[in-house]
Short mmCIF file of C-alpha atoms in Angstrom, two decimals:
data_model
loop_
_atom_site.label_atom_id
_atom_site.label_comp_id
_atom_site.label_asym_id
_atom_site.label_seq_id
_atom_site.Cartn_x
_atom_site.Cartn_y
_atom_site.Cartn_z
CA MET M 1 108.11 66.05 -12.82
CA ALA M 2 109.50 69.24 -11.30
CA GLN M 3 112.42 67.39 -9.74
CA GLY M 4 113.16 65.46 -12.93
CA ASP M 5 112.53 62.11 -11.22
CA MET M 6 111.15 60.14 -14.15
CA ASN M 7 111.40 56.80 -12.32
CA ARG M 8 109.05 58.05 -9.63
CA LEU M 9 106.86 59.87 -12.12
CA GLU M 10 105.96 56.81 -14.21
CA PRO M 11 104.02 54.85 -11.56
CA THR M 12 102.47 58.10 -10.34
CA VAL M 13 101.13 58.86 -13.82
CA ARG M 14 99.68 55.36 -13.99
CA MET M 15 98.05 55.84 -10.57
CA ALA M 16 96.60 59.20 -11.63
CA LEU M 17 95.03 57.66 -14.74
CA ASN M 18 93.61 54.79 -12.70
CA LYS M 19 92.04 57.28 -10.28
CA GLY M 20 90.29 59.24 -13.02
CA VAL M 21 92.65 62.04 -14.00
CA THR M 22 92.19 62.35 -17.76
CA ILE M 23 94.90 62.03 -20.38
CA ASN M 24 94.26 65.55 -21.64
CA GLU M 25 94.41 67.00 -18.12
CA LEU M 26 97.85 65.45 -17.64
CA LYS M 27 99.00 66.76 -21.01
CA GLU M 28 97.83 70.24 -20.04
CA ALA M 29 99.49 70.11 -16.62
CA PHE M 30 102.84 68.97 -18.01
CA SER M 31 102.62 71.53 -20.82
CA GLN M 32 101.86 74.40 -18.46
CA LEU M 33 104.73 73.51 -16.18
CA TYR M 34 107.32 74.17 -18.86
CA ALA M 35 106.89 77.81 -17.79
CA TYR M 36 107.99 76.90 -14.26
CA THR M 37 110.35 73.93 -14.66
CA GLY M 38 111.66 74.35 -18.22
CA PHE M 39 110.98 72.66 -21.54
CA PRO M 40 113.32 69.68 -20.95
CA ARG M 41 111.39 68.45 -17.91
CA SER M 42 108.04 69.21 -19.51
CA LEU M 43 108.96 67.17 -22.58
CA ASN M 44 110.41 64.37 -20.47
CA ALA M 45 107.19 64.17 -18.45
CA LEU M 46 105.09 64.07 -21.61
CA GLY M 47 107.39 61.29 -22.83
CA VAL M 48 106.64 59.32 -19.67
CA LEU M 49 102.91 59.83 -20.22
CA SER M 50 103.22 58.61 -23.81
CA LYS M 51 105.15 55.53 -22.67
CA VAL M 52 102.55 54.70 -20.03
CA LEU M 53 99.74 55.03 -22.56
CA ASP M 54 101.53 52.79 -25.09
CA GLU M 55 102.15 50.13 -22.45
CA GLY M 56 98.53 50.40 -21.34
CA LYS M 57 97.33 49.68 -24.87
CA ALA M 58 99.71 46.75 -25.26
CA ASN M 59 98.60 45.24 -21.95
CA LYS M 60 94.92 45.90 -22.64
CA GLN M 61 94.74 48.22 -19.68
CA PRO M 62 91.18 49.12 -18.62
CA GLU M 63 90.23 52.16 -20.61
CA TRP M 64 91.62 55.40 -19.31
CA GLN M 65 89.66 58.60 -19.89
CA GLU M 66 90.72 60.78 -22.81
CA GLY M 67 88.85 63.69 -21.27
CA LYS M 68 87.52 66.86 -22.83
CA PRO M 69 88.62 67.15 -26.47
CA TRP M 70 91.49 69.60 -26.89
CA LYS M 71 90.76 72.68 -28.92
CA ARG M 72 92.96 75.55 -30.01
CA PRO M 73 92.31 78.66 -27.86
CA ALA M 74 91.01 81.63 -29.84
CA GLU M 75 93.51 83.86 -28.03
CA TRP M 76 96.35 82.17 -29.90
CA ASP M 77 95.21 83.90 -33.05
CA ASP M 78 94.79 87.33 -31.48
CA ALA M 79 97.80 88.70 -29.57
CA LYS M 80 95.77 91.59 -28.18
CA LYS M 81 93.15 89.26 -26.67
CA ALA M 82 95.85 87.02 -25.20
CA TYR M 83 97.53 90.03 -23.58
CA GLU M 84 94.23 91.34 -22.18
CA LEU M 85 93.41 87.92 -20.74
CA GLY M 86 96.86 87.77 -19.22
CA VAL M 87 96.48 91.13 -17.54
CA LYS M 88 93.11 90.04 -16.12
CA ASN M 89 94.44 86.71 -14.83
CA GLN M 90 97.65 88.15 -13.41
CA THR M 91 95.77 90.93 -11.62
CA GLN M 92 93.39 88.43 -10.03
CA LEU M 93 96.21 86.11 -9.04
CA SER M 94 98.33 88.92 -7.56
CA GLY M 95 95.39 90.66 -5.91
CA LYS M 96 96.38 93.91 -7.63
CA PRO M 97 97.80 95.12 -10.95
CA PHE M 98 101.31 93.77 -11.47
CA ASN M 99 103.86 95.51 -13.67
CA TYR M 100 107.46 94.33 -13.83
CA GLU M 101 108.98 97.54 -15.16
CA PHE M 102 112.52 96.43 -14.30
CA CYS M 103 112.38 93.93 -17.19
CA PRO M 104 109.73 94.75 -19.82
CA GLN M 105 110.49 91.51 -21.68
CA ASP M 106 109.48 89.31 -18.74
CA ASP M 107 106.51 91.55 -18.01
CA TYR M 108 105.23 90.95 -21.54
CA TYR M 109 105.98 87.20 -21.46
CA LEU M 110 104.07 86.83 -18.20
CA LYS M 111 101.03 88.72 -19.37
CA SER M 112 100.82 87.64 -22.99
CA HIS M 113 102.11 84.08 -22.83
CA LEU M 114 101.92 82.55 -19.35
CA PHE M 115 98.71 84.12 -18.06
CA GLY M 116 97.35 84.72 -21.56
CA ASP M 117 98.18 81.93 -24.04
CA ILE M 118 98.64 79.16 -21.48
CA PHE M 119 95.75 80.09 -19.19
CA ALA M 120 93.49 80.31 -22.26
CA GLY M 121 93.35 76.51 -22.50
CA ASP M 122 90.16 74.96 -21.13
CA GLN M 123 91.47 71.59 -19.95
CA LEU M 124 92.22 73.00 -16.50
CA SER M 125 90.55 75.85 -14.63
CA ALA M 126 92.64 78.76 -13.37
CA ALA M 127 92.20 77.37 -9.86
CA ASP M 128 93.45 73.95 -10.96
CA ARG M 129 96.43 75.53 -12.70
CA GLU M 130 97.51 77.20 -9.49
CA ILE M 131 97.29 73.90 -7.60
CA VAL M 132 99.54 72.35 -10.26
CA THR M 133 101.95 75.29 -9.94
CA VAL M 134 102.09 75.18 -6.12
CA ALA M 135 102.79 71.44 -6.22
CA ALA M 136 105.62 71.86 -8.73
CA LEU M 137 107.26 74.84 -7.01
CA SER M 138 107.14 72.97 -3.68
CA GLY M 139 109.59 70.47 -5.15
CA LEU M 140 112.14 73.03 -6.31
CA ASP M 141 114.94 74.73 -4.40
CA GLY M 142 115.50 78.48 -4.52
CA VAL M 143 111.97 79.53 -5.45
CA ALA M 144 110.56 80.44 -2.03
CA PRO M 145 109.26 83.90 -3.09
CA GLN M 146 107.44 82.46 -6.11
CA LEU M 147 106.01 79.58 -4.06
CA ALA M 148 104.67 81.99 -1.44
CA ALA M 149 103.11 84.15 -4.16
CA HIS M 150 101.42 81.18 -5.82
CA LYS M 151 100.09 79.82 -2.52
CA GLN M 152 98.22 83.09 -2.13
CA GLY M 153 97.47 83.13 -5.85
CA ALA M 154 95.87 79.70 -5.59
CA VAL M 155 93.39 81.15 -3.09
CA ASN M 156 92.84 84.27 -5.20
CA MET M 157 92.01 82.10 -8.21
CA GLY M 158 89.26 80.23 -6.36
CA ASN M 159 90.74 77.54 -4.12
CA SER M 160 89.99 77.54 -0.41
CA GLN M 161 92.81 78.31 2.03
CA GLU M 162 92.10 74.96 3.69
CA LEU M 163 92.66 73.10 0.42
CA VAL M 164 95.98 74.86 -0.25
CA ASP M 165 97.16 74.25 3.32
CA GLU M 166 96.19 70.58 3.11
CA LEU M 167 98.04 70.19 -0.19
CA CYS M 168 101.22 71.78 1.19
CA THR M 169 101.08 69.68 4.36
CA TRP M 170 100.66 66.50 2.31
CA LEU M 171 103.53 67.40 -0.03
CA CYS M 172 105.77 68.03 2.96
CA ASN M 173 104.73 64.85 4.81
CA GLU M 174 105.35 62.76 1.69
CA GLY M 175 108.83 64.22 1.27
CA TYR M 176 108.18 66.02 -2.00
CA THR M 177 109.62 69.22 -0.55
CA LEU M 178 112.96 67.45 -0.04
CA ASN M 179 114.85 67.94 -3.30
CA THR M 180 117.60 65.34 -3.05
CA LYS M 181 119.44 62.62 -4.92
CA TRP M 182 120.25 60.74 -1.72
CA PRO M 183 118.07 57.75 -0.75
CA LYS M 184 115.47 58.32 1.92
CA GLY M 185 115.88 54.80 3.28
CA GLU M 186 113.69 52.89 5.67
CA PRO M 187 112.17 53.95 9.01
CA ASN M 188 115.00 54.48 11.44
CA PRO M 189 115.51 51.47 13.77
CA TYR M 190 116.73 53.95 16.40
CA GLY M 191 113.43 55.79 16.22
CA LYS M 192 112.83 55.47 19.96
CA TYR M 193 115.61 58.03 20.43
CA PHE M 194 113.94 60.54 18.11
CA ILE M 195 110.96 62.89 18.29
CA GLY M 196 109.18 62.62 14.94
CA GLN M 197 109.87 60.31 12.01
CA SER M 198 113.34 59.70 10.64
CA TYR M 199 114.75 57.34 8.02
CA LEU M 200 118.09 55.59 7.62
CA ALA M 201 119.94 54.52 4.47
CA ASP M 202 123.34 52.81 4.22
CA VAL M 203 125.18 54.54 1.34
CA GLY M 204 128.35 52.48 1.66
CA GLY M 205 131.85 52.95 3.03
CA GLY M 206 130.62 53.17 6.59
CA VAL M 207 128.51 56.23 5.74
CA MET M 208 124.83 56.44 6.63
CA ASN M 209 122.27 58.92 5.31
CA VAL M 210 119.71 60.10 7.85
CA THR M 211 116.51 61.81 6.70
CA PHE M 212 114.43 63.83 9.17
CA GLU M 213 110.86 64.98 8.55
CA PRO M 214 110.05 68.58 9.59
CA CYS M 215 110.36 69.07 13.39
CA CYS M 216 112.08 65.69 13.80
CA ARG M 217 115.18 65.65 16.01
CA ASN M 218 117.17 63.08 17.95
CA ASN M 219 117.68 63.09 21.71
CA TRP M 220 120.69 64.66 23.32
CA HIS M 221 123.48 62.12 23.01
CA ILE M 222 127.21 61.59 23.46
CA HIS M 223 129.69 59.69 21.31
CA HIS M 224 132.31 58.19 23.59
CA LYS M 225 135.84 57.62 22.25
CA GLN M 226 134.91 58.59 18.67
CA VAL M 227 134.28 61.68 16.55
CA GLN M 228 131.02 61.91 14.58
CA VAL M 229 131.03 63.78 11.27
CA LEU M 230 127.80 65.30 9.94
CA ILE M 231 127.46 66.54 6.33
CA CYS M 232 124.19 68.23 5.38
CA VAL M 233 123.17 67.22 1.84
CA ALA M 234 119.56 68.47 1.61
CA GLY M 235 117.04 70.63 3.43
CA ARG M 236 117.67 72.67 6.57
CA GLY M 237 118.49 71.50 10.05
CA TRP M 238 119.96 72.35 13.44
CA TYR M 239 122.99 71.18 15.40
CA GLN M 240 123.51 72.16 19.02
CA GLU M 241 126.06 71.33 21.69
CA TRP M 242 125.15 71.43 25.37
CA GLY M 243 125.44 74.98 26.68
CA LYS M 244 126.13 76.50 23.25
CA ALA M 245 124.08 78.34 20.64
CA PRO M 246 122.47 76.24 17.88
CA VAL M 247 124.11 76.07 14.46
CA GLU M 248 122.03 76.10 11.29
CA MET M 249 122.81 73.30 8.84
CA THR M 250 122.23 73.77 5.11
CA PRO M 251 123.59 71.78 2.15
CA GLY M 252 127.38 71.77 2.40
CA THR M 253 127.57 72.34 6.15
CA VAL M 254 130.11 69.97 7.72
CA ILE M 255 130.36 69.48 11.48
CA ALA M 256 132.83 67.28 13.35
CA VAL M 257 131.32 66.45 16.74
CA PRO M 258 134.10 65.98 19.29
CA ALA M 259 134.09 62.87 21.42
CA GLU M 260 132.42 63.22 24.84
CA VAL M 261 130.38 66.28 23.78
CA LYS M 262 126.65 66.18 24.51
CA HIS M 263 124.68 67.36 21.47
CA TRP M 264 121.64 66.87 19.23
CA HIS M 265 120.74 67.45 15.58
CA GLY M 266 117.53 67.45 13.55
CA ALA M 267 115.30 69.20 11.05
CA GLN M 268 113.98 72.73 11.20
CA LYS M 269 110.25 73.22 11.77
CA ASP M 270 109.31 73.81 8.14
CA SER M 271 111.86 71.73 6.26
CA TRP M 272 112.95 68.17 5.69
CA PHE M 273 116.61 67.58 6.45
CA GLN M 274 119.21 65.04 5.32
CA HIS M 275 122.73 64.54 6.55
CA LEU M 276 125.41 61.96 5.94
CA THR M 277 127.14 60.67 9.04
CA TYR M 278 130.16 58.56 9.84
CA HIS M 279 132.64 58.13 12.69
CA LYS M 280 136.39 58.72 12.71
CA ASP M 281 139.19 58.51 15.28
CA VAL M 282 137.36 55.53 16.71
CA GLN M 283 139.09 54.14 19.79
CA GLU M 284 138.68 50.82 21.53
CA GLY M 285 135.53 50.74 23.63
CA ALA M 286 133.74 53.40 21.55
CA SER M 287 130.01 53.73 22.23
CA ASN M 288 126.96 56.00 21.99
CA GLU M 289 125.08 57.24 25.04
CA TRP M 290 121.49 58.38 24.46
CA CYS M 291 120.20 61.00 26.88
CA GLU M 292 117.00 63.01 27.40
CA PRO M 293 114.82 64.28 24.50
CA VAL M 294 115.14 67.83 23.21
CA ASP M 295 112.06 69.35 24.84
CA ASP M 296 109.56 71.41 22.89
CA ASP M 297 110.46 74.65 24.66
CA THR M 298 114.12 74.33 23.66
CA TYR M 299 113.28 73.33 20.10
CA ASN M 300 110.48 75.86 19.50
CA ALA M 301 112.71 78.69 20.72
CA LEU M 302 115.05 78.16 17.73
#
């Protein structure tokens, strides 16, 4: 939902309903997230839920749970109570009183609406709401400070640190933290030359997309009689030539690897990484030579 991937969302909504998540819980989660992902994606997600429910009725789907009946929060009819609830919730989540004096408008919206009006609903607990928020922010780029704050906030609102850590590890392992439009592909057939899991997708025109899970990197290798071009399209990675300092790769980084140069590339420790790759200036007899792995000491020192 956060990434706007409605094709992936539809079967996931169906799976959630089959596993016992209630219709009203999903409505509440998608409604809350408008505050973090915007109204368009919130409404699109609710549209997917509506479509799934209509198809379920038409196909005589085993009954999904409606859940706790929705009721209008009393705070919606009393602005003062909504604001007071917001102050209480925001203070607990932050671990201390929070006042955004730089922008009084946002300070009021946060207290009165987000942590007041929205948190007043009883479909989800405050702890559940923070789990929903952490999951959504994990799929967005450029929100690292907010994600860090809500990871701690999820614990402050009643979740265990172990639960939050497990959630974040699962999201990362499943690739949800990789915000990309490029295909992930299938497990890399050259996996024996990699540490960690990588994936390969042919995107046409002689260009391949390689996806690395966090900490994944290929062995040192050499391209003989050809130049390899790397274009980072998602996540964060490393490129290093033998005897030289490593180069950080972020979306838009382009590196032309000279022929006969020993090098490696891969993901950073805490990020998925995708790059496109192709070869140019290919001469007769061109080949790849795979060498030793990038040892943990070398990699962990980055």
